[in-house]
Amino acid sequence: MNELWMSIYTFIVAVILPSLINTILNSLIFVHVRSSGRRVQPNIVTAWTSEFNREQQQLPKISRREIALLRQMVFMFIMFVTGWSAVLIVNIITQVVYTSAIFVLISMLLAELCAIGIIIDLYVYNHELRKFLCNKFQLCFKF
């Protein structure tokens, strides 16, 4: 029974708590990006616009940059939760009932694939790092 409690505690500390902190921080980042984007974009309202046009202009539209940021945040969050949840839920289940070792191995493989996915995603989205590494690889393989 003590091992079950420790498994549940580990799940809460390793998945639930970081997910909550991640959600709060990502929300703050998105609000900051959104407010800074609205400060930069001009909001021109002429005297001849109708009331309908004024209402439409006052509703802030989500830019492509904000959509890309949201997509990145959601992807990272899903990969984190999927990778850690699988391993820790299988750990909790093995404390309660007998499970085959194949389930543990599959959950560990899923966690490793999620970690690799996060690393690849960060590499793809960081243009400066990608350019720097490509230049270094080209220098290494030139004769």
Tab-separated table of C-alpha atoms in Angstrom:
chain	number	residue	atom	x	y	z
A	1	MET	CA	0.000	0.000	0.000
A	2	ASN	CA	2.884	2.354	0.783
A	3	GLU	CA	4.378	1.717	-2.662
A	4	LEU	CA	1.040	2.588	-4.313
A	5	TRP	CA	0.901	5.882	-2.423
A	6	MET	CA	4.473	6.691	-3.466
A	7	SER	CA	3.627	5.938	-7.108
A	8	ILE	CA	0.608	8.248	-6.988
A	9	TYR	CA	2.673	10.936	-5.259
A	10	THR	CA	5.371	10.601	-7.925
A	11	PHE	CA	2.738	10.968	-10.655
A	12	ILE	CA	1.359	14.120	-9.050
A	13	VAL	CA	4.790	15.662	-8.498
A	14	ALA	CA	6.201	14.655	-11.905
A	15	VAL	CA	3.172	15.289	-14.152
A	16	ILE	CA	0.327	17.224	-12.530
A	17	LEU	CA	2.332	19.912	-10.733
A	18	PRO	CA	4.703	20.665	-13.662
A	19	SER	CA	1.709	20.695	-16.027
A	20	LEU	CA	-0.002	23.291	-13.866
A	21	ILE	CA	3.151	25.425	-13.699
A	22	ASN	CA	3.687	25.008	-17.455
A	23	THR	CA	0.118	26.085	-18.191
A	24	ILE	CA	0.426	29.184	-16.001
A	25	LEU	CA	3.776	30.218	-17.495
A	26	ASN	CA	2.675	29.568	-21.086
A	27	SER	CA	-0.467	31.627	-20.471
A	28	LEU	CA	1.627	34.511	-19.158
A	29	ILE	CA	3.973	34.256	-22.151
A	30	PHE	CA	1.057	34.223	-24.594
A	31	VAL	CA	-0.616	37.224	-22.929
A	32	HIS	CA	2.678	39.140	-23.068
A	33	VAL	CA	3.249	38.270	-26.741
A	34	ARG	CA	-0.330	39.180	-27.591
A	35	SER	CA	-0.196	42.527	-25.789
A	36	SER	CA	3.168	43.433	-27.335
A	37	GLY	CA	1.846	42.523	-30.773
A	38	ARG	CA	-1.158	44.801	-30.323
A	39	ARG	CA	1.074	47.690	-29.268
A	40	VAL	CA	3.136	47.385	-32.440
A	41	GLN	CA	0.224	47.064	-34.883
A	42	PRO	CA	-1.518	50.361	-35.676
A	43	ASN	CA	-5.206	50.604	-34.894
A	44	ILE	CA	-6.572	53.167	-37.361
A	45	VAL	CA	-10.231	54.103	-37.072
A	46	THR	CA	-11.649	56.714	-39.426
A	47	ALA	CA	-14.694	58.860	-38.800
A	48	TRP	CA	-16.564	57.253	-41.692
A	49	THR	CA	-16.531	53.658	-40.426
A	50	SER	CA	-19.818	52.171	-39.424
A	51	GLU	CA	-20.582	50.856	-35.960
A	52	PHE	CA	-20.196	47.289	-37.238
A	53	ASN	CA	-16.702	48.006	-38.556
A	54	ARG	CA	-15.697	49.603	-35.257
A	55	GLU	CA	-16.813	46.545	-33.338
A	56	GLN	CA	-14.878	44.298	-35.692
A	57	GLN	CA	-11.740	46.395	-35.393
A	58	GLN	CA	-11.909	46.375	-31.607
A	59	LEU	CA	-12.026	42.585	-31.515
A	60	PRO	CA	-8.373	41.546	-31.568
A	61	LYS	CA	-7.544	38.986	-34.236
A	62	ILE	CA	-5.058	36.228	-33.622
A	63	SER	CA	-2.035	36.660	-35.864
A	64	ARG	CA	-0.103	33.880	-37.572
A	65	ARG	CA	2.742	34.453	-35.128
A	66	GLU	CA	0.411	33.900	-32.170
A	67	ILE	CA	-1.067	30.782	-33.765
A	68	ALA	CA	2.437	29.408	-34.337
A	69	LEU	CA	3.321	30.149	-30.712
A	70	LEU	CA	0.163	28.420	-29.472
A	71	ARG	CA	0.831	25.423	-31.709
A	72	GLN	CA	4.382	25.164	-30.341
A	73	MET	CA	3.200	25.439	-26.730
A	74	VAL	CA	0.449	22.848	-27.172
A	75	PHE	CA	2.793	20.421	-28.933
A	76	MET	CA	5.425	20.687	-26.201
A	77	PHE	CA	2.785	20.283	-23.495
A	78	ILE	CA	1.211	17.222	-25.115
A	79	MET	CA	4.588	15.579	-25.666
A	80	PHE	CA	5.608	16.208	-22.046
A	81	VAL	CA	2.355	14.911	-20.571
A	82	THR	CA	2.207	11.900	-22.901
A	83	GLY	CA	5.778	10.861	-22.231
A	84	TRP	CA	5.712	11.132	-18.459
A	85	SER	CA	2.106	10.032	-17.919
A	86	ALA	CA	2.525	6.754	-19.749
A	87	VAL	CA	5.467	5.628	-17.640
A	88	LEU	CA	4.015	6.761	-14.339
A	89	ILE	CA	0.503	5.410	-14.971
A	90	VAL	CA	1.965	2.027	-15.889
A	91	ASN	CA	3.994	2.242	-12.671
A	92	ILE	CA	0.790	2.836	-10.667
A	93	ILE	CA	-1.003	-0.005	-12.453
A	94	THR	CA	1.850	-2.430	-11.761
A	95	GLN	CA	1.528	-1.608	-8.058
A	96	VAL	CA	-2.136	-2.693	-8.093
A	97	VAL	CA	-2.260	-5.613	-10.541
A	98	TYR	CA	0.241	-7.809	-12.307
A	99	THR	CA	1.178	-6.485	-15.727
A	100	SER	CA	3.523	-7.835	-18.313
A	101	ALA	CA	6.947	-6.291	-18.644
A	102	ILE	CA	6.108	-5.457	-22.253
A	103	PHE	CA	3.747	-2.682	-21.051
A	104	VAL	CA	6.534	-1.131	-19.019
A	105	LEU	CA	8.897	-1.308	-21.990
A	106	ILE	CA	6.307	0.187	-24.359
A	107	SER	CA	5.626	3.057	-21.958
A	108	MET	CA	9.357	3.690	-21.609
A	109	LEU	CA	9.733	3.662	-25.395
A	110	LEU	CA	6.863	6.151	-25.690
A	111	ALA	CA	8.554	8.431	-23.146
A	112	GLU	CA	11.830	8.264	-25.069
A	113	LEU	CA	10.076	8.991	-28.366
A	114	CYS	CA	8.363	12.001	-26.794
A	115	ALA	CA	11.695	13.291	-25.491
A	116	ILE	CA	13.249	12.886	-28.949
A	117	GLY	CA	10.202	14.611	-30.456
A	118	ILE	CA	10.662	17.587	-28.137
A	119	ILE	CA	14.363	17.834	-29.003
A	120	ILE	CA	13.667	17.658	-32.743
A	121	ASP	CA	10.880	20.223	-32.413
A	122	LEU	CA	13.136	22.649	-30.574
A	123	TYR	CA	15.825	22.142	-33.212
A	124	VAL	CA	13.385	22.761	-36.067
A	125	TYR	CA	11.955	25.940	-34.546
A	126	ASN	CA	15.322	27.476	-33.600
A	127	HIS	CA	16.465	28.915	-36.922
A	128	GLU	CA	19.700	30.414	-35.590
A	129	LEU	CA	20.846	27.130	-34.049
A	130	ARG	CA	19.904	25.213	-37.177
A	131	LYS	CA	21.860	27.639	-39.369
A	132	PHE	CA	24.881	27.530	-37.031
A	133	LEU	CA	24.957	23.714	-36.939
A	134	CYS	CA	24.509	23.441	-40.704
A	135	ASN	CA	27.467	25.773	-41.216
A	136	LYS	CA	29.596	23.733	-38.787
A	137	PHE	CA	28.677	20.456	-40.516
A	138	GLN	CA	29.530	21.952	-43.898
A	139	LEU	CA	32.923	23.082	-42.591
A	140	CYS	CA	33.614	19.619	-41.168
A	141	PHE	CA	32.829	17.805	-44.402
A	142	LYS	CA	34.618	20.166	-46.798
A	143	PHE	CA	37.915	18.859	-48.078
